[in-house]
């Protein structure tokens, strides 16, 4: 049985951060029931998040802005050499619809 997951990329937003010659990029992507984001270091995907982290249920980001806001939180932590995790409270504080 072959299962094919088709991800339709309708719109892509880019955020680029450069620190110590390391280039990170956030790209948002649309999926069947919402939005997600990927963080690249150079050309390599280091984080791909299609569901909202830190909540009990499996749920996609409601809109592109929510996905991008979560990605920005993670990107900030990466550029500060911190663990790239996000709490429920951080999501709320940054206006992510939960």
XYZ file of C-alpha atoms in Angstrom:
98
model
C 0.000 0.000 0.000
C 1.395 3.297 -1.015
C 0.389 6.390 0.845
C 1.139 9.646 -0.818
C 1.104 12.855 1.150
C 0.700 15.808 -1.110
C 1.815 19.069 0.389
C 0.650 22.036 -1.599
C 2.859 25.039 -1.161
C 0.642 28.015 -1.868
C 2.578 30.795 -0.225
C 6.062 30.990 1.194
C 7.287 33.615 3.626
C 10.960 33.879 4.362
C 12.676 35.179 7.450
C 16.444 35.142 7.412
C 18.726 35.505 10.431
C 22.477 35.608 10.207
C 24.711 35.186 13.236
C 28.305 33.991 13.317
C 28.196 33.206 9.575
C 25.281 30.798 10.123
C 22.293 31.451 7.900
C 18.854 30.367 9.138
C 15.688 30.693 7.053
C 12.023 30.147 7.958
C 9.623 29.032 5.234
C 5.909 28.631 5.865
C 3.886 26.048 3.972
C 0.210 25.289 3.576
C -1.096 21.789 4.179
C -4.544 20.292 3.844
C -5.892 21.471 7.210
C -3.745 24.470 8.040
C -0.184 25.764 8.019
C 3.277 24.767 9.130
C 6.837 26.004 8.934
C 10.347 24.764 8.274
C 13.620 26.203 9.522
C 16.649 25.768 7.306
C 20.298 26.122 8.232
C 21.859 26.871 4.890
C 20.175 24.381 2.548
C 19.381 21.793 5.245
C 16.016 21.507 6.993
C 16.667 21.365 10.724
C 13.065 21.792 11.944
C 9.811 20.962 10.157
C 6.711 21.672 12.213
C 3.308 20.888 10.740
C 1.464 20.805 14.052
C 1.297 23.208 16.963
C 3.832 22.114 19.602
C 3.179 22.172 23.368
C -0.536 21.393 23.214
C -2.246 18.103 24.015
C -4.128 17.665 20.761
C -2.720 17.227 17.268
C -3.650 20.447 15.550
C -2.224 22.423 12.625
C -1.550 26.149 12.740
C -4.744 28.021 11.865
C -3.067 30.478 9.528
C 0.262 31.412 8.003
C 0.911 34.170 10.551
C 0.612 31.704 13.468
C 3.065 29.301 11.842
C 5.496 32.131 11.127
C 5.237 33.491 14.695
C 6.066 30.085 16.159
C 8.943 29.740 13.713
C 10.295 33.121 14.800
C 10.296 32.006 18.457
C 12.273 28.908 17.519
C 14.632 30.879 15.270
C 15.382 33.368 18.050
C 16.307 30.511 20.378
C 18.498 28.879 17.741
C 20.418 32.083 17.089
C 20.913 32.478 20.860
C 22.236 28.890 21.076
C 19.275 27.835 23.240
C 17.149 24.690 23.074
C 14.630 25.219 20.251
C 11.446 24.508 22.160
C 8.329 26.571 22.716
C 5.897 26.582 25.639
C 2.137 27.013 25.625
C 2.629 30.380 27.330
C 5.089 31.571 24.666
C 2.600 30.662 21.956
C -0.156 32.611 23.736
C 2.111 35.628 24.304
C 2.939 35.713 20.595
C -0.686 35.585 19.478
C -0.722 32.029 18.128
C -4.311 30.745 17.970
C -4.577 27.630 20.081
